[in-house]
PDB file of C-alpha atoms in Angstrom:
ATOM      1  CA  UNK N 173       0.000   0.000   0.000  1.00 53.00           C
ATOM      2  CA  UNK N 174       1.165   3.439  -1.130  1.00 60.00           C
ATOM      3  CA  UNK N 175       0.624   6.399   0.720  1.00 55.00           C
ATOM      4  CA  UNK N 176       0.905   9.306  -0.715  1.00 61.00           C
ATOM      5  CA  UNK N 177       1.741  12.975   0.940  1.00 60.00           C
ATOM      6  CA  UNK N 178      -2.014  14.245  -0.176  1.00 54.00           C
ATOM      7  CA  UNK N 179      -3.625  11.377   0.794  1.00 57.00           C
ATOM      8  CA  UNK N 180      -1.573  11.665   4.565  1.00 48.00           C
ATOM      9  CA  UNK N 181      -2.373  15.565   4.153  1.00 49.00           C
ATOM     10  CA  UNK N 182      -5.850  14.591   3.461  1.00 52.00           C
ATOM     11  CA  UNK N 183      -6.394  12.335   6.398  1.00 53.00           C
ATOM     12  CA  UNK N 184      -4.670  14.456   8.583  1.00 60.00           C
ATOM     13  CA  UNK N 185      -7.095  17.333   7.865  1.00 54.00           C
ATOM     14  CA  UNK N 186     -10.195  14.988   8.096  1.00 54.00           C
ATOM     15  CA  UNK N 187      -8.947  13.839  11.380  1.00 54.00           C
ATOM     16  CA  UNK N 188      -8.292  17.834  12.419  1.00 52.00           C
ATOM     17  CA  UNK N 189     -11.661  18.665  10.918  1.00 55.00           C
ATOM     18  CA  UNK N 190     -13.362  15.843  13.441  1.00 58.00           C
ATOM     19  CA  UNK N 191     -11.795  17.003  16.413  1.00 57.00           C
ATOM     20  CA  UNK N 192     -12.933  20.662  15.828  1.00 57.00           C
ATOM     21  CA  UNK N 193     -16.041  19.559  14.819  1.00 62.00           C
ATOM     22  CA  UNK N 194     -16.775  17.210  18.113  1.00 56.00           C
ATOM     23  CA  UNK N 195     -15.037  20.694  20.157  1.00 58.00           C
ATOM     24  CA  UNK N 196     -17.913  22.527  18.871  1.00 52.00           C
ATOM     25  CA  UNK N 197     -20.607  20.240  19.997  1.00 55.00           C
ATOM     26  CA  UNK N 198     -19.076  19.673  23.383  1.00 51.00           C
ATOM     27  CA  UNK N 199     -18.980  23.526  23.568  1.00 50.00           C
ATOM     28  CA  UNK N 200     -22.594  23.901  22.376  1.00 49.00           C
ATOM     29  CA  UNK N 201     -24.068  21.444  24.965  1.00 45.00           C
ATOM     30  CA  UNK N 202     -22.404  23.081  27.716  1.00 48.00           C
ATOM     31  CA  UNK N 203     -23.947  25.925  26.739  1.00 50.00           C
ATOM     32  CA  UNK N 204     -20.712  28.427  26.606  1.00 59.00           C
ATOM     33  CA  UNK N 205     -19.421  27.344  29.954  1.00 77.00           C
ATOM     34  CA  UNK N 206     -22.682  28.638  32.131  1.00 94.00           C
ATOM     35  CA  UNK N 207     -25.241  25.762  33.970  1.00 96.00           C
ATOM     36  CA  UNK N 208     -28.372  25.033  33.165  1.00 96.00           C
ATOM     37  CA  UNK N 209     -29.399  26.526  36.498  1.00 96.00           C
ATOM     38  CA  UNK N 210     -27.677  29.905  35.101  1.00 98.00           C
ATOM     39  CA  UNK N 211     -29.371  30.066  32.077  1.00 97.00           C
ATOM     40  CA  UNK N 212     -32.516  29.317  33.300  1.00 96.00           C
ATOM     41  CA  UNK N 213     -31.592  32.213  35.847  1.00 97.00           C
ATOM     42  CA  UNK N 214     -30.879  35.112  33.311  1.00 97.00           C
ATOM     43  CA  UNK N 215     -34.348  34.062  31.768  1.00 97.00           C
ATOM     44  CA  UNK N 216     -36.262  34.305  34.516  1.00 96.00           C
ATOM     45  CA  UNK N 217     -34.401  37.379  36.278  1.00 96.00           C
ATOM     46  CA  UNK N 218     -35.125  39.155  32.922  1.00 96.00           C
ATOM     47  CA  UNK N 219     -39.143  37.924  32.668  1.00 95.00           C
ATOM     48  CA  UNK N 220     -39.084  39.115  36.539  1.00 95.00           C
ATOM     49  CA  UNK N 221     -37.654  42.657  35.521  1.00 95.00           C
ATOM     50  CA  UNK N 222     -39.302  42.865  32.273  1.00 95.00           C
ATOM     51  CA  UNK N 223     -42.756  42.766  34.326  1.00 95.00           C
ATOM     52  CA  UNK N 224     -42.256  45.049  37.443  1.00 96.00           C
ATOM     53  CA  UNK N 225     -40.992  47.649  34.487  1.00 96.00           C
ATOM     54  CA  UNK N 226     -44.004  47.332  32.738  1.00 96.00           C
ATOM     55  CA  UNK N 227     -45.862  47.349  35.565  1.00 97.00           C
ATOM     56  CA  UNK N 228     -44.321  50.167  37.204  1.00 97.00           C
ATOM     57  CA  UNK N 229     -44.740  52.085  33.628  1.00 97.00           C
ATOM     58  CA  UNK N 230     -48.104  51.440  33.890  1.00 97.00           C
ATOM     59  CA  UNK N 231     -48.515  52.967  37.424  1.00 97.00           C
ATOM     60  CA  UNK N 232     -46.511  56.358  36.948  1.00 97.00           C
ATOM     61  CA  UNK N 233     -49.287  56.647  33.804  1.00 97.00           C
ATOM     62  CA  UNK N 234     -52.357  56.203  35.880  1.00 96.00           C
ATOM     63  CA  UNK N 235     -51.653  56.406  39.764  1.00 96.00           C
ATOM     64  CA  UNK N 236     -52.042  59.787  41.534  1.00 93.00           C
ATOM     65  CA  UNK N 237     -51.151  58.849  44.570  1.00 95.00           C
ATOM     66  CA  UNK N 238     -47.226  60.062  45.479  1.00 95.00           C
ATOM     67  CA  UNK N 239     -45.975  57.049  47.442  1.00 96.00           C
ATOM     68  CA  UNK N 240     -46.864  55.083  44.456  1.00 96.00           C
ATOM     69  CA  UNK N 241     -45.513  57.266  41.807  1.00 96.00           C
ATOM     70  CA  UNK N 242     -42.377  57.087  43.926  1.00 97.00           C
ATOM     71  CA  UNK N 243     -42.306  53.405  44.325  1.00 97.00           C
ATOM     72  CA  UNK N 244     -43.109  52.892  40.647  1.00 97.00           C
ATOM     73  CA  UNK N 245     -40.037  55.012  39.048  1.00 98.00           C
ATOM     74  CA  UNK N 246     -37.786  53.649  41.934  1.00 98.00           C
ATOM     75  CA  UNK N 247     -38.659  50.422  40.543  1.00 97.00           C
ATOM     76  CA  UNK N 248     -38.368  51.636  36.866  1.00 97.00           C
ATOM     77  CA  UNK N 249     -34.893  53.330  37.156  1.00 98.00           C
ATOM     78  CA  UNK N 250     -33.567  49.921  39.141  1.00 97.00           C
ATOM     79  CA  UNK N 251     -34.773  47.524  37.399  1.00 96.00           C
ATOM     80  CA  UNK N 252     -34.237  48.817  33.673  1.00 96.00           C
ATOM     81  CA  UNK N 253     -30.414  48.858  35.026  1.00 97.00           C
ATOM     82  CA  UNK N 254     -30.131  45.508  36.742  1.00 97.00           C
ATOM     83  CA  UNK N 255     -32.151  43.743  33.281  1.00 96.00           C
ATOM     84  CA  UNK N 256     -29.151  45.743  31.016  1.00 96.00           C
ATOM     85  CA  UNK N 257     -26.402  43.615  33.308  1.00 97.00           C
ATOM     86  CA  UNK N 258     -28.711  40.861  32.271  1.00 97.00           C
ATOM     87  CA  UNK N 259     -28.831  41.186  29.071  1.00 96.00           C
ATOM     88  CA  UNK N 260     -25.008  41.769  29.001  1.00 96.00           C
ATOM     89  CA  UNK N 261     -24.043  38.632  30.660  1.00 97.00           C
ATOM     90  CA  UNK N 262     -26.522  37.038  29.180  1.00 97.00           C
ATOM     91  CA  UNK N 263     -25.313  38.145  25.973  1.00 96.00           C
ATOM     92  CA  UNK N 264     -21.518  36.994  26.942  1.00 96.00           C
ATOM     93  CA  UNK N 265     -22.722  33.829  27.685  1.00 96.00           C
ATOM     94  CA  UNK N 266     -24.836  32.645  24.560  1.00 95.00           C
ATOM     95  CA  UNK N 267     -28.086  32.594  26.374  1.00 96.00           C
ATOM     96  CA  UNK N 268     -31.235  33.679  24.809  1.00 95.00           C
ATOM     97  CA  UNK N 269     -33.645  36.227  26.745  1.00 94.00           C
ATOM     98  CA  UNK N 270     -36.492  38.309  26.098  1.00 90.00           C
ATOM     99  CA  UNK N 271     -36.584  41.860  27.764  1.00 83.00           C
ATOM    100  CA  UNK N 272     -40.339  41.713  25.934  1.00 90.00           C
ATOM    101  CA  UNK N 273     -43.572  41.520  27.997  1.00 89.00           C
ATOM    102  CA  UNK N 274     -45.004  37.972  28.842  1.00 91.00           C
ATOM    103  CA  UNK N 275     -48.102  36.995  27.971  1.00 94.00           C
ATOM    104  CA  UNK N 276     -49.064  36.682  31.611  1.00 94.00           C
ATOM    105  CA  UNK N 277     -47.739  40.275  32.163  1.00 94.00           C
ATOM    106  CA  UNK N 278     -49.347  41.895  29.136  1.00 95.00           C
ATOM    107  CA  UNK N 279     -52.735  40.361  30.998  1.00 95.00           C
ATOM    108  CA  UNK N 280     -51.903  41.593  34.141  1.00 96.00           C
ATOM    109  CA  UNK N 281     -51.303  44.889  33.126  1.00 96.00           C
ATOM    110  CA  UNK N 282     -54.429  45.028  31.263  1.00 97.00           C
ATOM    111  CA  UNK N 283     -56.412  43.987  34.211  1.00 96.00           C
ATOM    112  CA  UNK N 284     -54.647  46.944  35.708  1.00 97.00           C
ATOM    113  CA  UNK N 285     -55.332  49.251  32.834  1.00 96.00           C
ATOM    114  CA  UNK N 286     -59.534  48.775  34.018  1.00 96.00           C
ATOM    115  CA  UNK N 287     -58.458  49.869  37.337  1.00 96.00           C
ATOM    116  CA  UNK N 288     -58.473  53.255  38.722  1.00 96.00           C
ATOM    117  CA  UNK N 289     -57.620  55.168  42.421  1.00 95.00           C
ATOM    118  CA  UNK N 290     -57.374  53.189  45.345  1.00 95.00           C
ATOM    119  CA  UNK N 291     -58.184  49.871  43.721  1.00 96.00           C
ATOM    120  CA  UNK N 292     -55.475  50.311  41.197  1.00 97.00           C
ATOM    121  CA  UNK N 293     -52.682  51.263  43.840  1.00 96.00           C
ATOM    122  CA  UNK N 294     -53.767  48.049  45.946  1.00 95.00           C
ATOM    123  CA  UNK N 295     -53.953  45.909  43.235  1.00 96.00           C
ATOM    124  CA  UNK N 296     -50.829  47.395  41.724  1.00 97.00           C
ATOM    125  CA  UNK N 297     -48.791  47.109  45.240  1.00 96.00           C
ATOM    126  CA  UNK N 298     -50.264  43.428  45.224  1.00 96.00           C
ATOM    127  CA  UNK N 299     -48.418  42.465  42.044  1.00 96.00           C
ATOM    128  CA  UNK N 300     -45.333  44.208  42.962  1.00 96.00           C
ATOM    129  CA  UNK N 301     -44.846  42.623  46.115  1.00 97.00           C
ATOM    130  CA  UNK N 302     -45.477  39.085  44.209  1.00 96.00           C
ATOM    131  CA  UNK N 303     -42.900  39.752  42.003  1.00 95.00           C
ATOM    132  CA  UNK N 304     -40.267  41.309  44.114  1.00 97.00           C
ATOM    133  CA  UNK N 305     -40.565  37.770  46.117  1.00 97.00           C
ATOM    134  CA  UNK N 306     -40.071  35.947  42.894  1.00 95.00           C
ATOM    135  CA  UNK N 307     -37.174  38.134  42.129  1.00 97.00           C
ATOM    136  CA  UNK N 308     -35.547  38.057  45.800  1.00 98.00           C
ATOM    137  CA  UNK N 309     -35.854  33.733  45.481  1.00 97.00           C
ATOM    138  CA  UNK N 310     -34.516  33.895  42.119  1.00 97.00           C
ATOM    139  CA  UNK N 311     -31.133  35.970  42.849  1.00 98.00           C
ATOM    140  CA  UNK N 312     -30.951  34.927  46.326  1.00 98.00           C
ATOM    141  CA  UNK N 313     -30.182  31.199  44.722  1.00 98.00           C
ATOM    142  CA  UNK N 314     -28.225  32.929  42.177  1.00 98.00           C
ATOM    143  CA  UNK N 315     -26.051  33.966  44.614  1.00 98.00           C
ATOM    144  CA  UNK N 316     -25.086  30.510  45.187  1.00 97.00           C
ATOM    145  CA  UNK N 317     -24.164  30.222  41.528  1.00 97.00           C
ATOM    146  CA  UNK N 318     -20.574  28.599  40.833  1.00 96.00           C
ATOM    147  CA  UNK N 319     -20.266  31.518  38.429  1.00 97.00           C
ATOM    148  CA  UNK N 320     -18.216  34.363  39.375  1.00 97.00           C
ATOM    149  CA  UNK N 321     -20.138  36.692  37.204  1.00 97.00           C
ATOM    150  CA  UNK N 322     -24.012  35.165  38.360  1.00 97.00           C
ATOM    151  CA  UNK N 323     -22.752  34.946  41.946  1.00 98.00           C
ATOM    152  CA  UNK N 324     -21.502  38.933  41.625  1.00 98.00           C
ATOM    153  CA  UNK N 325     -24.701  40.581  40.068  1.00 98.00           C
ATOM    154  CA  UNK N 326     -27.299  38.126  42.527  1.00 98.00           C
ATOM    155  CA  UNK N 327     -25.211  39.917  45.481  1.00 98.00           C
ATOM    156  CA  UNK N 328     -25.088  43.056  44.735  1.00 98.00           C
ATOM    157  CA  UNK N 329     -29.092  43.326  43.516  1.00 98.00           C
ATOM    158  CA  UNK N 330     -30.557  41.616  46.491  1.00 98.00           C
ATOM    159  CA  UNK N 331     -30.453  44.222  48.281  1.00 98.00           C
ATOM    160  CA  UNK N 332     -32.300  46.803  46.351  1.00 98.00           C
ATOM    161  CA  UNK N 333     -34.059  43.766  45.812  1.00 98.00           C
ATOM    162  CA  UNK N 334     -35.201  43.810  49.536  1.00 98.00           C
ATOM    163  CA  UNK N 335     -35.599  47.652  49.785  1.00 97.00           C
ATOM    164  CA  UNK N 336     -38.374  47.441  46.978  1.00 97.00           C
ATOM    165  CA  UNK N 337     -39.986  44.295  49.077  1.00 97.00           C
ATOM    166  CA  UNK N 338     -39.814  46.756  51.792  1.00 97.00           C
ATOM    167  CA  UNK N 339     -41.036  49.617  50.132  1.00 96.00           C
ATOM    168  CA  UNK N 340     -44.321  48.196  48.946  1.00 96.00           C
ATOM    169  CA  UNK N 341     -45.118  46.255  52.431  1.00 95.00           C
ATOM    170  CA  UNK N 342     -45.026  49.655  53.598  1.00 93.00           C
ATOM    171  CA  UNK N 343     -47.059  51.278  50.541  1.00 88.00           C
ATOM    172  CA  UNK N 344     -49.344  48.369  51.459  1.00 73.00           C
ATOM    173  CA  UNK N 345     -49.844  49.047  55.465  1.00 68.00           C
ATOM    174  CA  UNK N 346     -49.626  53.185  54.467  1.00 68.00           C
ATOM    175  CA  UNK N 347     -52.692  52.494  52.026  1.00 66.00           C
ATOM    176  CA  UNK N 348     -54.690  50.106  54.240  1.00 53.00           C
ATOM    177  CA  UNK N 349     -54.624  52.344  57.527  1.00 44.00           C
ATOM    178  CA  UNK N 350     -55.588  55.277  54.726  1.00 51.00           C
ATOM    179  CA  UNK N 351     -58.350  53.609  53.802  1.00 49.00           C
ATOM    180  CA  UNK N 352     -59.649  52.931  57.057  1.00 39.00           C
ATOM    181  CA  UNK N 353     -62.194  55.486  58.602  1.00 43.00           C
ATOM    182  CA  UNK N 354     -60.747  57.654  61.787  1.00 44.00           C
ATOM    183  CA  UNK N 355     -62.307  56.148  64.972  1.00 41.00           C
TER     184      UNK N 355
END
């Protein structure tokens, strides 16, 4: 049997080719060197901040009340920062998000839309307060996260995090004793 430079040169490449090929694949599944936890993370912590924005947009348009207005652009100005660090590392790492409404918050907010006064400040304080939980679970196990990066961001967030939990418990008591008549 004969071999031939080009046909050594030829396997040689093939055998190169397979290599960088099966690199690739390895690389894919891992999913650029983040965990599956991670990933599903940044999607979440993105749908989380996606939805108090929107809902927070929502109340500086139709709440009158101050404390509200307050809450709702403190929320606005944090959030819309915290889901660009998102975005970034989520970017860096290869992992797909949507800074778009969900479906479930597109309803929500037009449940809120019918909603005016007092009923829309409770109702609006009622959703916040849901989602600032989510939000506080999500980054307060992302703060466990192996990766440097994750582990950094969950840290530093949680606790603006808890000052908007905060925040609307006390929006919540401050509207409730409102609304109750003087004895």
């Amino acid at each position: 049997m004969i071999v031939t430079q080009s046909t050594l040169l030829v396997g040689i490449l093939a055998f190169v080719a397979w290599v960088a090929m099966s690199q690739w694949r390895e690389s894919r599944a891992r999913g650029s060197g983040i965990s599956k936890e991670d990933r599903h993370f940044l999607r979440q912590a993105v749908a989380v901040g996606a939805s108090e924005v929107t809902l927070s947009e929502l109340a500086l348009q139709t709440s009158t009340a101050v404390p509200v207005q307050h809450l709702a652009k403190r929320i606005v100005d944090d959030h819309s920062q915290v889901n660009r660090k998102l975005a970034s590392l989520a970017w860096r790492y290869k992992v797909n998000v949507s800074a778009q409404p969900s479906a479930e918050t597109q309803a929500r907010a037009r449940q809120l839309n019918t909603l005016r006064g007092y009923a829309f400040d409770c109702a609006y304080d009622d959703v916040i307060v849901e989602d600032e939980l989510k939000a506080i679970e999500l980054f307060t196990a992302a703060s466990r996260s192996d990766n440097p990066d994750i582990r950094r961001l969950a840290e530093a967030t949680l606790p603006t995090l808890d000052l908007h939990l905060k925040l609307a418990e006390n929006l919540e008591t401050g509207m409730t004793h409102a609304a109750l008549p003087p004895m």
